Amino acid sequence: MLNLVLFGAPGSGKGTQSAKLIDEYGLYHISTGEVLRDHIARGTDLGKIADQYISKGQLIPDDLMIDILDDVLEKNAAGKKGVVFDGFPRTIPQAKALKELLQRRGTDLHAVVGLEVPEEELIDRMLKRGQQTGRADDNEDTIKKRLEVYHNQTEPLRDFYTVENKYLGINGTGVVDEIFDNIAQGIKERTGEDRRTKR
Ligand code: AMP
């Protein structure tokens, strides 16, 4: 199995690089942001709760988020070659929970790919995405709040996973395919797993 976390600030390219990881390694993709946006679009009870946090740029509480992830894994991950976790974990308690959820299923986390992008570029990218897709939380005020939350609550995970010897820092600026080449090279060195398309 190959279980990866795609880590990085909002706007760092996690969604874009996830799509390539799924293609090249045959992995199952879980984006907690997408799961929540889908609930909001369908108007579920969970969606109504999630919207209150997402619209303010805040994180959904850990207990709720961990239950949601457990449920998605239970319904979808069995029999898959592995999973790309995109946007989870975002806090230390979530990272600890992920370890336990994977251990319970007889597997482990193999690498944490961290996309590193300067703050001005993150803001530019999110403002553009907001204009192009209409994504509600890609507006100036919410972007500011999300970056603050990222620095306070999520960035400490970099040290957490560095200590666990799982963190793989990747320059997330430049051409999408070149960024992916660096990710693939790092995964190969760390886990021995190779991409489908040789370059
Ligand atoms: P994303 O699409 O990953 O940028 O997530 C969009 C929003 O969904 C975030 O700003 C949070 O409000 C919420 N969210 C997504 N994943 C998580 C998570 N792991 N923990 C808490 N909140 C999350």
PDB file of N, CA, C and O and ligand atoms in Angstrom, residues 10 14 31-34 36-37 50 53-54 57-62 65 86-90 94 129 135 137 146, ligand 1:
ATOM      1  N   PRO A  10      -3.289  26.700   2.108  1.00  0.00           N
ATOM      2  CA  PRO A  10      -4.335  26.832   1.103  1.00  0.00           C
ATOM      3  C   PRO A  10      -3.756  27.541  -0.122  1.00  0.00           C
ATOM      4  O   PRO A  10      -2.999  28.507   0.016  1.00  0.00           O
ATOM      5  N   LYS A  14      -2.436  21.621  -3.757  1.00  0.00           N
ATOM      6  CA  LYS A  14      -2.729  20.246  -3.294  1.00  0.00           C
ATOM      7  C   LYS A  14      -3.712  19.540  -4.235  1.00  0.00           C
ATOM      8  O   LYS A  14      -3.506  18.392  -4.581  1.00  0.00           O
ATOM      9  N   SER A  31     -10.244  14.353  -0.348  1.00  0.00           N
ATOM     10  CA  SER A  31     -10.074  15.771  -0.025  1.00  0.00           C
ATOM     11  C   SER A  31     -11.157  16.120   0.983  1.00  0.00           C
ATOM     12  O   SER A  31     -12.350  16.103   0.652  1.00  0.00           O
ATOM     13  N   THR A  32     -10.756  16.419   2.214  1.00  0.00           N
ATOM     14  CA  THR A  32     -11.768  16.717   3.237  1.00  0.00           C
ATOM     15  C   THR A  32     -12.527  17.997   2.867  1.00  0.00           C
ATOM     16  O   THR A  32     -13.723  18.103   3.114  1.00  0.00           O
ATOM     17  N   GLY A  33     -11.842  18.966   2.230  1.00  0.00           N
ATOM     18  CA  GLY A  33     -12.521  20.191   1.792  1.00  0.00           C
ATOM     19  C   GLY A  33     -13.632  19.858   0.786  1.00  0.00           C
ATOM     20  O   GLY A  33     -14.747  20.377   0.882  1.00  0.00           O
ATOM     21  N   GLU A  34     -13.321  18.963  -0.166  1.00  0.00           N
ATOM     22  CA  GLU A  34     -14.328  18.578  -1.171  1.00  0.00           C
ATOM     23  C   GLU A  34     -15.488  17.832  -0.528  1.00  0.00           C
ATOM     24  O   GLU A  34     -16.647  18.030  -0.900  1.00  0.00           O
ATOM     25  N   LEU A  36     -16.606  18.217   2.439  1.00  0.00           N
ATOM     26  CA  LEU A  36     -17.437  19.201   3.144  1.00  0.00           C
ATOM     27  C   LEU A  36     -18.231  20.062   2.164  1.00  0.00           C
ATOM     28  O   LEU A  36     -19.421  20.324   2.373  1.00  0.00           O
ATOM     29  N   ARG A  37     -17.573  20.489   1.068  1.00  0.00           N
ATOM     30  CA  ARG A  37     -18.280  21.330   0.075  1.00  0.00           C
ATOM     31  C   ARG A  37     -19.437  20.556  -0.556  1.00  0.00           C
ATOM     32  O   ARG A  37     -20.490  21.119  -0.851  1.00  0.00           O
ATOM     33  N   ALA A  50     -20.786  22.620   8.718  1.00  0.00           N
ATOM     34  CA  ALA A  50     -19.486  22.886   8.080  1.00  0.00           C
ATOM     35  C   ALA A  50     -19.443  24.300   7.508  1.00  0.00           C
ATOM     36  O   ALA A  50     -18.422  24.996   7.623  1.00  0.00           O
ATOM     37  N   TYR A  53     -18.237  27.175   9.664  1.00  0.00           N
ATOM     38  CA  TYR A  53     -16.783  27.278   9.876  1.00  0.00           C
ATOM     39  C   TYR A  53     -16.078  27.708   8.591  1.00  0.00           C
ATOM     40  O   TYR A  53     -15.237  28.608   8.599  1.00  0.00           O
ATOM     41  N   ILE A  54     -16.417  27.039   7.490  1.00  0.00           N
ATOM     42  CA  ILE A  54     -15.709  27.292   6.226  1.00  0.00           C
ATOM     43  C   ILE A  54     -15.865  28.752   5.799  1.00  0.00           C
ATOM     44  O   ILE A  54     -14.896  29.385   5.368  1.00  0.00           O
ATOM     45  N   GLY A  57     -13.436  30.868   7.426  1.00  0.00           N
ATOM     46  CA  GLY A  57     -12.032  30.488   7.263  1.00  0.00           C
ATOM     47  C   GLY A  57     -11.504  29.673   8.430  1.00  0.00           C
ATOM     48  O   GLY A  57     -10.301  29.489   8.582  1.00  0.00           O
ATOM     49  N   GLN A  58     -12.419  29.178   9.272  1.00  0.00           N
ATOM     50  CA  GLN A  58     -11.989  28.397  10.446  1.00  0.00           C
ATOM     51  C   GLN A  58     -12.004  26.900  10.139  1.00  0.00           C
ATOM     52  O   GLN A  58     -12.658  26.467   9.193  1.00  0.00           O
ATOM     53  N   LEU A  59     -11.344  26.146  10.998  1.00  0.00           N
ATOM     54  CA  LEU A  59     -11.333  24.686  10.838  1.00  0.00           C
ATOM     55  C   LEU A  59     -12.573  24.080  11.484  1.00  0.00           C
ATOM     56  O   LEU A  59     -13.035  24.555  12.531  1.00  0.00           O
ATOM     57  N   ILE A  60     -13.064  23.015  10.870  1.00  0.00           N
ATOM     58  CA  ILE A  60     -14.125  22.214  11.484  1.00  0.00           C
ATOM     59  C   ILE A  60     -13.515  21.541  12.724  1.00  0.00           C
ATOM     60  O   ILE A  60     -12.346  21.122  12.681  1.00  0.00           O
ATOM     61  N   PRO A  61     -14.260  21.447  13.854  1.00  0.00           N
ATOM     62  CA  PRO A  61     -13.662  20.865  15.065  1.00  0.00           C
ATOM     63  C   PRO A  61     -13.100  19.457  14.821  1.00  0.00           C
ATOM     64  O   PRO A  61     -13.664  18.681  14.036  1.00  0.00           O
ATOM     65  N   ASP A  62     -11.991  19.163  15.511  1.00  0.00           N
ATOM     66  CA  ASP A  62     -11.268  17.913  15.280  1.00  0.00           C
ATOM     67  C   ASP A  62     -12.148  16.670  15.395  1.00  0.00           C
ATOM     68  O   ASP A  62     -12.092  15.796  14.525  1.00  0.00           O
ATOM     69  N   MET A  65     -14.349  16.281  12.418  1.00  0.00           N
ATOM     70  CA  MET A  65     -13.575  16.034  11.190  1.00  0.00           C
ATOM     71  C   MET A  65     -13.002  14.615  11.177  1.00  0.00           C
ATOM     72  O   MET A  65     -12.982  13.949  10.134  1.00  0.00           O
ATOM     73  N   ASP A  86      -5.749  14.702   1.160  1.00  0.00           N
ATOM     74  CA  ASP A  86      -5.546  16.074   0.671  1.00  0.00           C
ATOM     75  C   ASP A  86      -6.330  17.013   1.594  1.00  0.00           C
ATOM     76  O   ASP A  86      -7.548  16.977   1.631  1.00  0.00           O
ATOM     77  N   GLY A  87      -5.581  17.799   2.385  1.00  0.00           N
ATOM     78  CA  GLY A  87      -6.257  18.721   3.316  1.00  0.00           C
ATOM     79  C   GLY A  87      -6.532  18.106   4.678  1.00  0.00           C
ATOM     80  O   GLY A  87      -7.199  18.708   5.511  1.00  0.00           O
ATOM     81  N   PHE A  88      -6.034  16.930   4.920  1.00  0.00           N
ATOM     82  CA  PHE A  88      -6.125  16.261   6.219  1.00  0.00           C
ATOM     83  C   PHE A  88      -4.804  15.533   6.443  1.00  0.00           C
ATOM     84  O   PHE A  88      -4.339  14.862   5.513  1.00  0.00           O
ATOM     85  N   PRO A  89      -4.180  15.610   7.604  1.00  0.00           N
ATOM     86  CA  PRO A  89      -4.581  16.340   8.799  1.00  0.00           C
ATOM     87  C   PRO A  89      -4.236  17.831   8.710  1.00  0.00           C
ATOM     88  O   PRO A  89      -3.353  18.233   7.967  1.00  0.00           O
ATOM     89  N   ARG A  90      -4.939  18.627   9.521  1.00  0.00           N
ATOM     90  CA  ARG A  90      -4.646  20.057   9.597  1.00  0.00           C
ATOM     91  C   ARG A  90      -4.281  20.467  11.012  1.00  0.00           C
ATOM     92  O   ARG A  90      -3.984  21.651  11.244  1.00  0.00           O
ATOM     93  N   GLN A  94      -5.448  15.724  14.714  1.00  0.00           N
ATOM     94  CA  GLN A  94      -5.861  15.001  13.501  1.00  0.00           C
ATOM     95  C   GLN A  94      -4.742  14.081  13.005  1.00  0.00           C
ATOM     96  O   GLN A  94      -4.993  12.971  12.530  1.00  0.00           O
ATOM     97  N   ARG A 129      -8.398  31.765  -8.373  1.00  0.00           N
ATOM     98  CA  ARG A 129      -9.306  30.610  -8.315  1.00  0.00           C
ATOM     99  C   ARG A 129     -10.727  31.068  -7.951  1.00  0.00           C
ATOM    100  O   ARG A 129     -11.701  30.589  -8.508  1.00  0.00           O
ATOM    101  N   ARG A 135     -15.493  29.804  -6.017  1.00  0.00           N
ATOM    102  CA  ARG A 135     -15.377  29.174  -4.696  1.00  0.00           C
ATOM    103  C   ARG A 135     -15.537  30.242  -3.605  1.00  0.00           C
ATOM    104  O   ARG A 135     -14.786  31.219  -3.567  1.00  0.00           O
ATOM    105  N   ASP A 137     -15.013  30.603  -0.366  1.00  0.00           N
ATOM    106  CA  ASP A 137     -14.028  31.025   0.647  1.00  0.00           C
ATOM    107  C   ASP A 137     -12.760  31.607   0.017  1.00  0.00           C
ATOM    108  O   ASP A 137     -11.833  31.979   0.732  1.00  0.00           O
ATOM    109  N   ARG A 146      -7.763  32.160   6.595  1.00  0.00           N
ATOM    110  CA  ARG A 146      -7.309  30.780   6.360  1.00  0.00           C
ATOM    111  C   ARG A 146      -5.791  30.666   6.476  1.00  0.00           C
ATOM    112  O   ARG A 146      -5.265  29.679   6.983  1.00  0.00           O
TER     113      ARG A 146
HETATM  114  P1  AMP B   1      -9.633  22.920   1.506  1.00  0.00           P
HETATM  115  O1  AMP B   1     -10.476  22.597   0.321  1.00  0.00           O
HETATM  116  O2  AMP B   1      -8.749  21.776   1.907  1.00  0.00           O
HETATM  117  O3  AMP B   1      -8.864  24.209   1.364  1.00  0.00           O
HETATM  118  O4  AMP B   1     -10.629  23.137   2.756  1.00  0.00           O
HETATM  119  C1  AMP B   1     -11.600  24.165   2.754  1.00  0.00           C
HETATM  120  C2  AMP B   1     -12.110  24.394   4.164  1.00  0.00           C
HETATM  121  O5  AMP B   1     -12.717  23.188   4.661  1.00  0.00           O
HETATM  122  C3  AMP B   1     -11.063  24.746   5.204  1.00  0.00           C
HETATM  123  O6  AMP B   1     -10.766  26.131   5.206  1.00  0.00           O
HETATM  124  C4  AMP B   1     -11.730  24.289   6.498  1.00  0.00           C
HETATM  125  O7  AMP B   1     -12.716  25.210   6.905  1.00  0.00           O
HETATM  126  C5  AMP B   1     -12.452  23.023   6.058  1.00  0.00           C
HETATM  127  N1  AMP B   1     -11.575  21.825   6.220  1.00  0.00           N
HETATM  128  C6  AMP B   1     -11.068  21.038   5.217  1.00  0.00           C
HETATM  129  N2  AMP B   1     -10.309  20.057   5.714  1.00  0.00           N
HETATM  130  C7  AMP B   1     -10.311  20.223   7.060  1.00  0.00           C
HETATM  131  C8  AMP B   1      -9.683  19.552   8.149  1.00  0.00           C
HETATM  132  N3  AMP B   1      -8.853  18.502   7.949  1.00  0.00           N
HETATM  133  N4  AMP B   1      -9.919  19.999   9.415  1.00  0.00           N
HETATM  134  C9  AMP B   1     -10.727  21.044   9.646  1.00  0.00           C
HETATM  135  N5  AMP B   1     -11.346  21.744   8.680  1.00  0.00           N
HETATM  136  C10 AMP B   1     -11.139  21.350   7.386  1.00  0.00           C
END
